[in-house]
Amino acid sequence: MITDPPYYDNVLYSELSDFFYVWQKIVLEDEYDCFSSDKTSRSEIVANPAQDKGVEEFEAELREAFEVVHKALKEDGVLTFTYHHSDSESWGELLEALCDSGFVVTATYPVTADLQKLTKGEAVSFDIIVVARPAIEREPISWTSLRRNIVRTAGVTREQLEAERDLSAGDIGVVEMGECFAEYSNHHGEVRRDGETMSAKEVVDEIYGIIQEESDLGEIDVFLDLLEEWKPTYNDLNKLCRGTNATPDGLKEMRLFFMDGNDLILGTWDNQKRQAYIQDKVSDEDRDLNNLDKAQYLRYLFEEGKSSTKYLERWETDDLEELCEGLAEATGDETYLKMLGVDTSLPEYTTE
């Protein structure tokens, strides 16, 4: 199915068409009943304050339209549509409605080449073709993990396009954005952050920031990726560092891995060398402690049955909880959440 949904508040079609309608009415009202009204119908999906229709109405009506399309499509059917808007909120509304209706984004394509550059501080404005298919099943994921996936997806996409195609920064940004939307849509309604489920609008805001600022991954991100490997090797470490701000030397300096012959040993919370490195920082008035240092030290205190109250009072932040969610997901160990006092029986922390 191919369609062209309304662009949020960009084009108020019914009001614009009144200009032509009044002249058509003079000529055609005697022959066609549809010209009996003085104005065109206002029953369009649009955000228009003059009609008391805002964000909620636009999203609800667009979702209803997508649901009808979803019912009409076969299991292997394809929905393709164009969309244009420079506002992240409107893209969030669109993605929310589309994914809520049971679709997953599978591809996106820029329509024009005359685009504003997608760089920090500039507005994002583009026409885009969105290809979507019925979703099968969506997997739960923490924002920490999804963010790593999105940053890698954007980076790989950017590198490939810059090497293979002569495209403007805006065109490249469009393709990056589409790939990131597709990455998110596989987990819509299942993205956890600080104990809450993120909406599509929140994720789109984050994606905009990642692409506009060309965000990159660091040593902690690579360490989390290594935790997800069954038996990570130095070769895995090298591959994961490519295209990031992280280096093997940087991870080694942070005591995040050690070599035992040809074997790579990760600097987990229970690794003596890693823990000694952290405790040395803690004893020096929290010198240069990052959130991973804090999380692993809190885990040590928790396992030793020691009080962590004074440290939690100093350290407990949303960023720390977010990292602990990522650690719990990467290791399959909810202790990283329990040590913060998080109730892991809540729906946000279960996969049922």
PDB file of N, CA and C in Angstrom, residues 90-173:
ATOM      1  N   SER A  90       7.074  15.907  15.717  1.00  0.00           N
ATOM      2  CA  SER A  90       6.170  15.359  14.706  1.00  0.00           C
ATOM      3  C   SER A  90       6.623  13.973  14.258  1.00  0.00           C
ATOM      4  N   TRP A  91       7.946  13.776  14.160  1.00  0.00           N
ATOM      5  CA  TRP A  91       8.460  12.450  13.813  1.00  0.00           C
ATOM      6  C   TRP A  91       8.191  11.463  14.944  1.00  0.00           C
ATOM      7  N   GLY A  92       8.263  11.949  16.173  1.00  0.00           N
ATOM      8  CA  GLY A  92       7.936  11.096  17.307  1.00  0.00           C
ATOM      9  C   GLY A  92       6.485  10.665  17.280  1.00  0.00           C
ATOM     10  N   GLU A  93       5.583  11.612  16.956  1.00  0.00           N
ATOM     11  CA  GLU A  93       4.160  11.300  16.852  1.00  0.00           C
ATOM     12  C   GLU A  93       3.923  10.263  15.760  1.00  0.00           C
ATOM     13  N   LEU A  94       4.580  10.463  14.619  1.00  0.00           N
ATOM     14  CA  LEU A  94       4.411   9.537  13.500  1.00  0.00           C
ATOM     15  C   LEU A  94       4.893   8.140  13.871  1.00  0.00           C
ATOM     16  N   LEU A  95       6.088   8.055  14.443  1.00  0.00           N
ATOM     17  CA  LEU A  95       6.663   6.757  14.786  1.00  0.00           C
ATOM     18  C   LEU A  95       5.842   6.066  15.869  1.00  0.00           C
ATOM     19  N   GLU A  96       5.352   6.840  16.833  1.00  0.00           N
ATOM     20  CA  GLU A  96       4.511   6.286  17.899  1.00  0.00           C
ATOM     21  C   GLU A  96       3.255   5.656  17.305  1.00  0.00           C
ATOM     22  N   ALA A  97       2.575   6.410  16.431  1.00  0.00           N
ATOM     23  CA  ALA A  97       1.341   5.916  15.823  1.00  0.00           C
ATOM     24  C   ALA A  97       1.605   4.702  14.940  1.00  0.00           C
ATOM     25  N   LEU A  98       2.676   4.756  14.162  1.00  0.00           N
ATOM     26  CA  LEU A  98       3.005   3.662  13.246  1.00  0.00           C
ATOM     27  C   LEU A  98       3.326   2.378  14.002  1.00  0.00           C
ATOM     28  N   CYS A  99       4.176   2.486  15.019  1.00  0.00           N
ATOM     29  CA  CYS A  99       4.587   1.298  15.779  1.00  0.00           C
ATOM     30  C   CYS A  99       3.462   0.775  16.658  1.00  0.00           C
ATOM     31  N   ASP A 100       2.661   1.676  17.229  1.00  0.00           N
ATOM     32  CA  ASP A 100       1.515   1.249  18.031  1.00  0.00           C
ATOM     33  C   ASP A 100       0.524   0.447  17.191  1.00  0.00           C
ATOM     34  N   SER A 101       0.509   0.718  15.897  1.00  0.00           N
ATOM     35  CA  SER A 101      -0.427   0.041  14.995  1.00  0.00           C
ATOM     36  C   SER A 101       0.094  -1.310  14.524  1.00  0.00           C
ATOM     37  N   GLY A 102       1.271  -1.692  15.012  1.00  0.00           N
ATOM     38  CA  GLY A 102       1.798  -3.013  14.678  1.00  0.00           C
ATOM     39  C   GLY A 102       2.763  -3.053  13.519  1.00  0.00           C
ATOM     40  N   PHE A 103       3.372  -1.897  13.201  1.00  0.00           N
ATOM     41  CA  PHE A 103       4.338  -1.860  12.102  1.00  0.00           C
ATOM     42  C   PHE A 103       5.762  -1.722  12.621  1.00  0.00           C
ATOM     43  N   VAL A 104       6.703  -2.167  11.802  1.00  0.00           N
ATOM     44  CA  VAL A 104       8.122  -1.968  12.063  1.00  0.00           C
ATOM     45  C   VAL A 104       8.725  -1.316  10.823  1.00  0.00           C
ATOM     46  N   VAL A 105       9.575  -0.313  11.023  1.00  0.00           N
ATOM     47  CA  VAL A 105      10.221   0.371   9.900  1.00  0.00           C
ATOM     48  C   VAL A 105      11.338  -0.516   9.355  1.00  0.00           C
ATOM     49  N   THR A 106      11.324  -0.753   8.055  1.00  0.00           N
ATOM     50  CA  THR A 106      12.348  -1.614   7.457  1.00  0.00           C
ATOM     51  C   THR A 106      13.295  -0.867   6.523  1.00  0.00           C
ATOM     52  N   ALA A 107      12.915   0.332   6.085  1.00  0.00           N
ATOM     53  CA  ALA A 107      13.806   1.118   5.221  1.00  0.00           C
ATOM     54  C   ALA A 107      13.305   2.549   5.124  1.00  0.00           C
ATOM     55  N   THR A 108      14.209   3.465   4.839  1.00  0.00           N
ATOM     56  CA  THR A 108      13.845   4.860   4.582  1.00  0.00           C
ATOM     57  C   THR A 108      14.752   5.400   3.480  1.00  0.00           C
ATOM     58  N   TYR A 109      14.212   6.346   2.704  1.00  0.00           N
ATOM     59  CA  TYR A 109      14.977   6.921   1.599  1.00  0.00           C
ATOM     60  C   TYR A 109      14.723   8.419   1.511  1.00  0.00           C
ATOM     61  N   PRO A 110      15.780   9.224   1.330  1.00  0.00           N
ATOM     62  CA  PRO A 110      15.583  10.664   1.131  1.00  0.00           C
ATOM     63  C   PRO A 110      14.978  10.914  -0.244  1.00  0.00           C
ATOM     64  N   VAL A 111      14.106  11.908  -0.336  1.00  0.00           N
ATOM     65  CA  VAL A 111      13.422  12.186  -1.595  1.00  0.00           C
ATOM     66  C   VAL A 111      14.165  13.216  -2.422  1.00  0.00           C
ATOM     67  N   THR A 112      14.660  14.264  -1.771  1.00  0.00           N
ATOM     68  CA  THR A 112      15.335  15.323  -2.505  1.00  0.00           C
ATOM     69  C   THR A 112      16.787  15.418  -2.073  1.00  0.00           C
ATOM     70  N   ALA A 113      17.591  16.078  -2.904  1.00  0.00           N
ATOM     71  CA  ALA A 113      19.008  16.256  -2.579  1.00  0.00           C
ATOM     72  C   ALA A 113      19.290  17.641  -2.037  1.00  0.00           C
ATOM     73  N   ASP A 114      18.341  18.568  -2.190  1.00  0.00           N
ATOM     74  CA  ASP A 114      18.554  19.944  -1.744  1.00  0.00           C
ATOM     75  C   ASP A 114      18.096  20.068  -0.303  1.00  0.00           C
ATOM     76  N   LEU A 115      18.940  19.612   0.610  1.00  0.00           N
ATOM     77  CA  LEU A 115      18.576  19.556   2.019  1.00  0.00           C
ATOM     78  C   LEU A 115      19.500  20.410   2.855  1.00  0.00           C
ATOM     79  N   GLN A 116      18.986  20.852   4.004  1.00  0.00           N
ATOM     80  CA  GLN A 116      19.847  21.555   4.947  1.00  0.00           C
ATOM     81  C   GLN A 116      20.852  20.565   5.515  1.00  0.00           C
ATOM     82  N   LYS A 117      22.009  21.051   5.833  1.00  0.00           N
ATOM     83  CA  LYS A 117      23.018  20.178   6.419  1.00  0.00           C
ATOM     84  C   LYS A 117      22.580  19.738   7.805  1.00  0.00           C
ATOM     85  N   LEU A 118      22.742  18.460   8.055  1.00  0.00           N
ATOM     86  CA  LEU A 118      22.348  17.905   9.343  1.00  0.00           C
ATOM     87  C   LEU A 118      23.533  17.992  10.286  1.00  0.00           C
ATOM     88  N   THR A 119      23.785  19.195  10.799  1.00  0.00           N
ATOM     89  CA  THR A 119      24.908  19.408  11.697  1.00  0.00           C
ATOM     90  C   THR A 119      24.413  20.051  12.964  1.00  0.00           C
ATOM     91  N   LYS A 120      25.263  20.077  13.960  1.00  0.00           N
ATOM     92  CA  LYS A 120      24.886  20.591  15.271  1.00  0.00           C
ATOM     93  C   LYS A 120      24.383  22.022  15.163  1.00  0.00           C
ATOM     94  N   GLY A 121      23.239  22.286  15.777  1.00  0.00           N
ATOM     95  CA  GLY A 121      22.709  23.636  15.830  1.00  0.00           C
ATOM     96  C   GLY A 121      21.804  23.994  14.670  1.00  0.00           C
ATOM     97  N   GLU A 122      21.662  23.109  13.661  1.00  0.00           N
ATOM     98  CA  GLU A 122      20.818  23.407  12.521  1.00  0.00           C
ATOM     99  C   GLU A 122      19.573  22.539  12.556  1.00  0.00           C
ATOM    100  N   ALA A 123      18.494  23.064  11.983  1.00  0.00           N
ATOM    101  CA  ALA A 123      17.238  22.328  11.956  1.00  0.00           C
ATOM    102  C   ALA A 123      17.339  21.158  10.987  1.00  0.00           C
ATOM    103  N   VAL A 124      16.592  20.107  11.285  1.00  0.00           N
ATOM    104  CA  VAL A 124      16.530  18.954  10.395  1.00  0.00           C
ATOM    105  C   VAL A 124      15.292  19.102   9.535  1.00  0.00           C
ATOM    106  N   SER A 125      15.434  19.162   8.241  1.00  0.00           N
ATOM    107  CA  SER A 125      14.291  19.334   7.358  1.00  0.00           C
ATOM    108  C   SER A 125      14.491  18.479   6.120  1.00  0.00           C
ATOM    109  N   PHE A 126      13.599  17.515   5.919  1.00  0.00           N
ATOM    110  CA  PHE A 126      13.785  16.646   4.769  1.00  0.00           C
ATOM    111  C   PHE A 126      12.488  15.954   4.401  1.00  0.00           C
ATOM    112  N   ASP A 127      12.419  15.523   3.140  1.00  0.00           N
ATOM    113  CA  ASP A 127      11.362  14.641   2.680  1.00  0.00           C
ATOM    114  C   ASP A 127      11.917  13.226   2.748  1.00  0.00           C
ATOM    115  N   ILE A 128      11.079  12.301   3.129  1.00  0.00           N
ATOM    116  CA  ILE A 128      11.576  10.945   3.313  1.00  0.00           C
ATOM    117  C   ILE A 128      10.502   9.936   2.927  1.00  0.00           C
ATOM    118  N   ILE A 129      10.919   8.861   2.297  1.00  0.00           N
ATOM    119  CA  ILE A 129      10.026   7.738   2.009  1.00  0.00           C
ATOM    120  C   ILE A 129      10.256   6.692   3.090  1.00  0.00           C
ATOM    121  N   VAL A 130       9.188   6.294   3.752  1.00  0.00           N
ATOM    122  CA  VAL A 130       9.260   5.304   4.830  1.00  0.00           C
ATOM    123  C   VAL A 130       8.651   3.991   4.347  1.00  0.00           C
ATOM    124  N   VAL A 131       9.375   2.909   4.525  1.00  0.00           N
ATOM    125  CA  VAL A 131       8.876   1.572   4.191  1.00  0.00           C
ATOM    126  C   VAL A 131       8.667   0.815   5.499  1.00  0.00           C
ATOM    127  N   ALA A 132       7.468   0.293   5.694  1.00  0.00           N
ATOM    128  CA  ALA A 132       7.145  -0.413   6.941  1.00  0.00           C
ATOM    129  C   ALA A 132       6.452  -1.736   6.628  1.00  0.00           C
ATOM    130  N   ARG A 133       6.636  -2.681   7.532  1.00  0.00           N
ATOM    131  CA  ARG A 133       5.999  -3.991   7.399  1.00  0.00           C
ATOM    132  C   ARG A 133       5.394  -4.390   8.742  1.00  0.00           C
ATOM    133  N   PRO A 134       4.413  -5.297   8.728  1.00  0.00           N
ATOM    134  CA  PRO A 134       3.831  -5.753   9.994  1.00  0.00           C
ATOM    135  C   PRO A 134       4.896  -6.341  10.912  1.00  0.00           C
ATOM    136  N   ALA A 135       4.876  -5.933  12.172  1.00  0.00           N
ATOM    137  CA  ALA A 135       5.854  -6.423  13.146  1.00  0.00           C
ATOM    138  C   ALA A 135       5.468  -7.824  13.606  1.00  0.00           C
ATOM    139  N   ILE A 136       6.467  -8.633  13.888  1.00  0.00           N
ATOM    140  CA  ILE A 136       6.216  -9.989  14.388  1.00  0.00           C
ATOM    141  C   ILE A 136       6.280 -10.003  15.911  1.00  0.00           C
ATOM    142  N   GLU A 137       7.415  -9.668  16.465  1.00  0.00           N
ATOM    143  CA  GLU A 137       7.584  -9.640  17.918  1.00  0.00           C
ATOM    144  C   GLU A 137       8.670  -8.635  18.261  1.00  0.00           C
ATOM    145  N   ARG A 138       8.464  -7.899  19.351  1.00  0.00           N
ATOM    146  CA  ARG A 138       9.438  -6.886  19.749  1.00  0.00           C
ATOM    147  C   ARG A 138      10.150  -7.328  21.024  1.00  0.00           C
ATOM    148  N   GLU A 139      11.465  -7.152  21.024  1.00  0.00           N
ATOM    149  CA  GLU A 139      12.269  -7.612  22.151  1.00  0.00           C
ATOM    150  C   GLU A 139      12.520  -6.485  23.144  1.00  0.00           C
ATOM    151  N   PRO A 140      12.427  -6.776  24.452  1.00  0.00           N
ATOM    152  CA  PRO A 140      12.761  -5.774  25.477  1.00  0.00           C
ATOM    153  C   PRO A 140      14.239  -5.423  25.401  1.00  0.00           C
ATOM    154  N   ILE A 141      14.567  -4.177  25.716  1.00  0.00           N
ATOM    155  CA  ILE A 141      15.959  -3.735  25.677  1.00  0.00           C
ATOM    156  C   ILE A 141      16.109  -2.512  26.567  1.00  0.00           C
ATOM    157  N   SER A 142      17.265  -2.340  27.155  1.00  0.00           N
ATOM    158  CA  SER A 142      17.526  -1.132  27.942  1.00  0.00           C
ATOM    159  C   SER A 142      17.958  -0.023  26.991  1.00  0.00           C
ATOM    160  N   TRP A 143      17.743   1.233  27.412  1.00  0.00           N
ATOM    161  CA  TRP A 143      18.164   2.346  26.571  1.00  0.00           C
ATOM    162  C   TRP A 143      19.680   2.338  26.389  1.00  0.00           C
ATOM    163  N   THR A 144      20.405   1.934  27.413  1.00  0.00           N
ATOM    164  CA  THR A 144      21.861   1.869  27.309  1.00  0.00           C
ATOM    165  C   THR A 144      22.281   0.989  26.136  1.00  0.00           C
ATOM    166  N   SER A 145      21.646  -0.176  26.011  1.00  0.00           N
ATOM    167  CA  SER A 145      21.986  -1.090  24.915  1.00  0.00           C
ATOM    168  C   SER A 145      21.492  -0.561  23.576  1.00  0.00           C
ATOM    169  N   LEU A 146      20.262  -0.043  23.567  1.00  0.00           N
ATOM    170  CA  LEU A 146      19.716   0.472  22.311  1.00  0.00           C
ATOM    171  C   LEU A 146      20.528   1.661  21.816  1.00  0.00           C
ATOM    172  N   ARG A 147      20.959   2.508  22.742  1.00  0.00           N
ATOM    173  CA  ARG A 147      21.763   3.666  22.344  1.00  0.00           C
ATOM    174  C   ARG A 147      23.057   3.205  21.667  1.00  0.00           C
ATOM    175  N   ARG A 148      23.707   2.195  22.241  1.00  0.00           N
ATOM    176  CA  ARG A 148      24.931   1.683  21.617  1.00  0.00           C
ATOM    177  C   ARG A 148      24.638   1.179  20.204  1.00  0.00           C
ATOM    178  N   ASN A 149      23.523   0.460  20.063  1.00  0.00           N
ATOM    179  CA  ASN A 149      23.153  -0.050  18.742  1.00  0.00           C
ATOM    180  C   ASN A 149      22.898   1.092  17.758  1.00  0.00           C
ATOM    181  N   ILE A 150      22.204   2.122  18.243  1.00  0.00           N
ATOM    182  CA  ILE A 150      21.864   3.253  17.379  1.00  0.00           C
ATOM    183  C   ILE A 150      23.111   4.022  16.959  1.00  0.00           C
ATOM    184  N   VAL A 151      24.009   4.269  17.918  1.00  0.00           N
ATOM    185  CA  VAL A 151      25.242   4.995  17.593  1.00  0.00           C
ATOM    186  C   VAL A 151      26.065   4.208  16.579  1.00  0.00           C
ATOM    187  N   ARG A 152      26.162   2.902  16.776  1.00  0.00           N
ATOM    188  CA  ARG A 152      26.919   2.080  15.826  1.00  0.00           C
ATOM    189  C   ARG A 152      26.233   2.075  14.456  1.00  0.00           C
ATOM    190  N   THR A 153      24.926   1.938  14.445  1.00  0.00           N
ATOM    191  CA  THR A 153      24.181   1.932  13.184  1.00  0.00           C
ATOM    192  C   THR A 153      24.386   3.231  12.424  1.00  0.00           C
ATOM    193  N   ALA A 154      24.269   4.354  13.140  1.00  0.00           N
ATOM    194  CA  ALA A 154      24.454   5.661  12.503  1.00  0.00           C
ATOM    195  C   ALA A 154      25.876   5.813  11.978  1.00  0.00           C
ATOM    196  N   GLY A 155      26.849   5.403  12.781  1.00  0.00           N
ATOM    197  CA  GLY A 155      28.248   5.542  12.384  1.00  0.00           C
ATOM    198  C   GLY A 155      28.602   4.708  11.166  1.00  0.00           C
ATOM    199  N   VAL A 156      28.173   3.445  11.169  1.00  0.00           N
ATOM    200  CA  VAL A 156      28.457   2.555  10.036  1.00  0.00           C
ATOM    201  C   VAL A 156      27.785   3.079   8.770  1.00  0.00           C
ATOM    202  N   THR A 157      26.533   3.523   8.916  1.00  0.00           N
ATOM    203  CA  THR A 157      25.800   4.066   7.765  1.00  0.00           C
ATOM    204  C   THR A 157      26.512   5.284   7.195  1.00  0.00           C
ATOM    205  N   ARG A 158      26.941   6.174   8.080  1.00  0.00           N
ATOM    206  CA  ARG A 158      27.622   7.400   7.646  1.00  0.00           C
ATOM    207  C   ARG A 158      28.929   7.071   6.917  1.00  0.00           C
ATOM    208  N   GLU A 159      29.706   6.159   7.486  1.00  0.00           N
ATOM    209  CA  GLU A 159      30.990   5.793   6.873  1.00  0.00           C
ATOM    210  C   GLU A 159      30.800   5.177   5.489  1.00  0.00           C
ATOM    211  N   GLN A 160      29.815   4.293   5.368  1.00  0.00           N
ATOM    212  CA  GLN A 160      29.574   3.640   4.081  1.00  0.00           C
ATOM    213  C   GLN A 160      29.145   4.644   3.021  1.00  0.00           C
ATOM    214  N   LEU A 161      28.252   5.545   3.389  1.00  0.00           N
ATOM    215  CA  LEU A 161      27.753   6.520   2.418  1.00  0.00           C
ATOM    216  C   LEU A 161      28.832   7.507   2.008  1.00  0.00           C
ATOM    217  N   GLU A 162      29.636   7.935   2.977  1.00  0.00           N
ATOM    218  CA  GLU A 162      30.709   8.880   2.658  1.00  0.00           C
ATOM    219  C   GLU A 162      31.754   8.241   1.741  1.00  0.00           C
ATOM    220  N   ALA A 163      31.952   6.939   1.884  1.00  0.00           N
ATOM    221  CA  ALA A 163      32.958   6.244   1.080  1.00  0.00           C
ATOM    222  C   ALA A 163      32.446   5.870  -0.308  1.00  0.00           C
ATOM    223  N   GLU A 164      31.141   5.594  -0.398  1.00  0.00           N
ATOM    224  CA  GLU A 164      30.610   5.035  -1.641  1.00  0.00           C
ATOM    225  C   GLU A 164      29.775   6.005  -2.470  1.00  0.00           C
ATOM    226  N   ARG A 165      29.252   7.049  -1.837  1.00  0.00           N
ATOM    227  CA  ARG A 165      28.329   7.940  -2.545  1.00  0.00           C
ATOM    228  C   ARG A 165      28.723   9.396  -2.378  1.00  0.00           C
ATOM    229  N   ASP A 166      28.373  10.216  -3.363  1.00  0.00           N
ATOM    230  CA  ASP A 166      28.608  11.656  -3.284  1.00  0.00           C
ATOM    231  C   ASP A 166      27.306  12.314  -2.843  1.00  0.00           C
ATOM    232  N   LEU A 167      27.064  12.305  -1.537  1.00  0.00           N
ATOM    233  CA  LEU A 167      25.812  12.819  -0.982  1.00  0.00           C
ATOM    234  C   LEU A 167      26.076  14.006  -0.074  1.00  0.00           C
ATOM    235  N   SER A 168      25.060  14.860   0.047  1.00  0.00           N
ATOM    236  CA  SER A 168      25.166  15.985   0.970  1.00  0.00           C
ATOM    237  C   SER A 168      25.063  15.472   2.400  1.00  0.00           C
ATOM    238  N   ALA A 169      25.487  16.306   3.341  1.00  0.00           N
ATOM    239  CA  ALA A 169      25.382  15.927   4.756  1.00  0.00           C
ATOM    240  C   ALA A 169      23.927  15.686   5.133  1.00  0.00           C
ATOM    241  N   GLY A 170      23.029  16.467   4.535  1.00  0.00           N
ATOM    242  CA  GLY A 170      21.604  16.294   4.821  1.00  0.00           C
ATOM    243  C   GLY A 170      21.085  14.956   4.360  1.00  0.00           C
ATOM    244  N   ASP A 171      21.455  14.559   3.132  1.00  0.00           N
ATOM    245  CA  ASP A 171      21.039  13.254   2.609  1.00  0.00           C
ATOM    246  C   ASP A 171      21.553  12.120   3.494  1.00  0.00           C
ATOM    247  N   ILE A 172      22.814  12.225   3.884  1.00  0.00           N
ATOM    248  CA  ILE A 172      23.406  11.198   4.745  1.00  0.00           C
ATOM    249  C   ILE A 172      22.656  11.134   6.071  1.00  0.00           C
ATOM    250  N   GLY A 173      22.340  12.307   6.613  1.00  0.00           N
ATOM    251  CA  GLY A 173      21.605  12.357   7.871  1.00  0.00           C
ATOM    252  C   GLY A 173      20.245  11.705   7.773  1.00  0.00           C
TER     253      GLY A 173
END
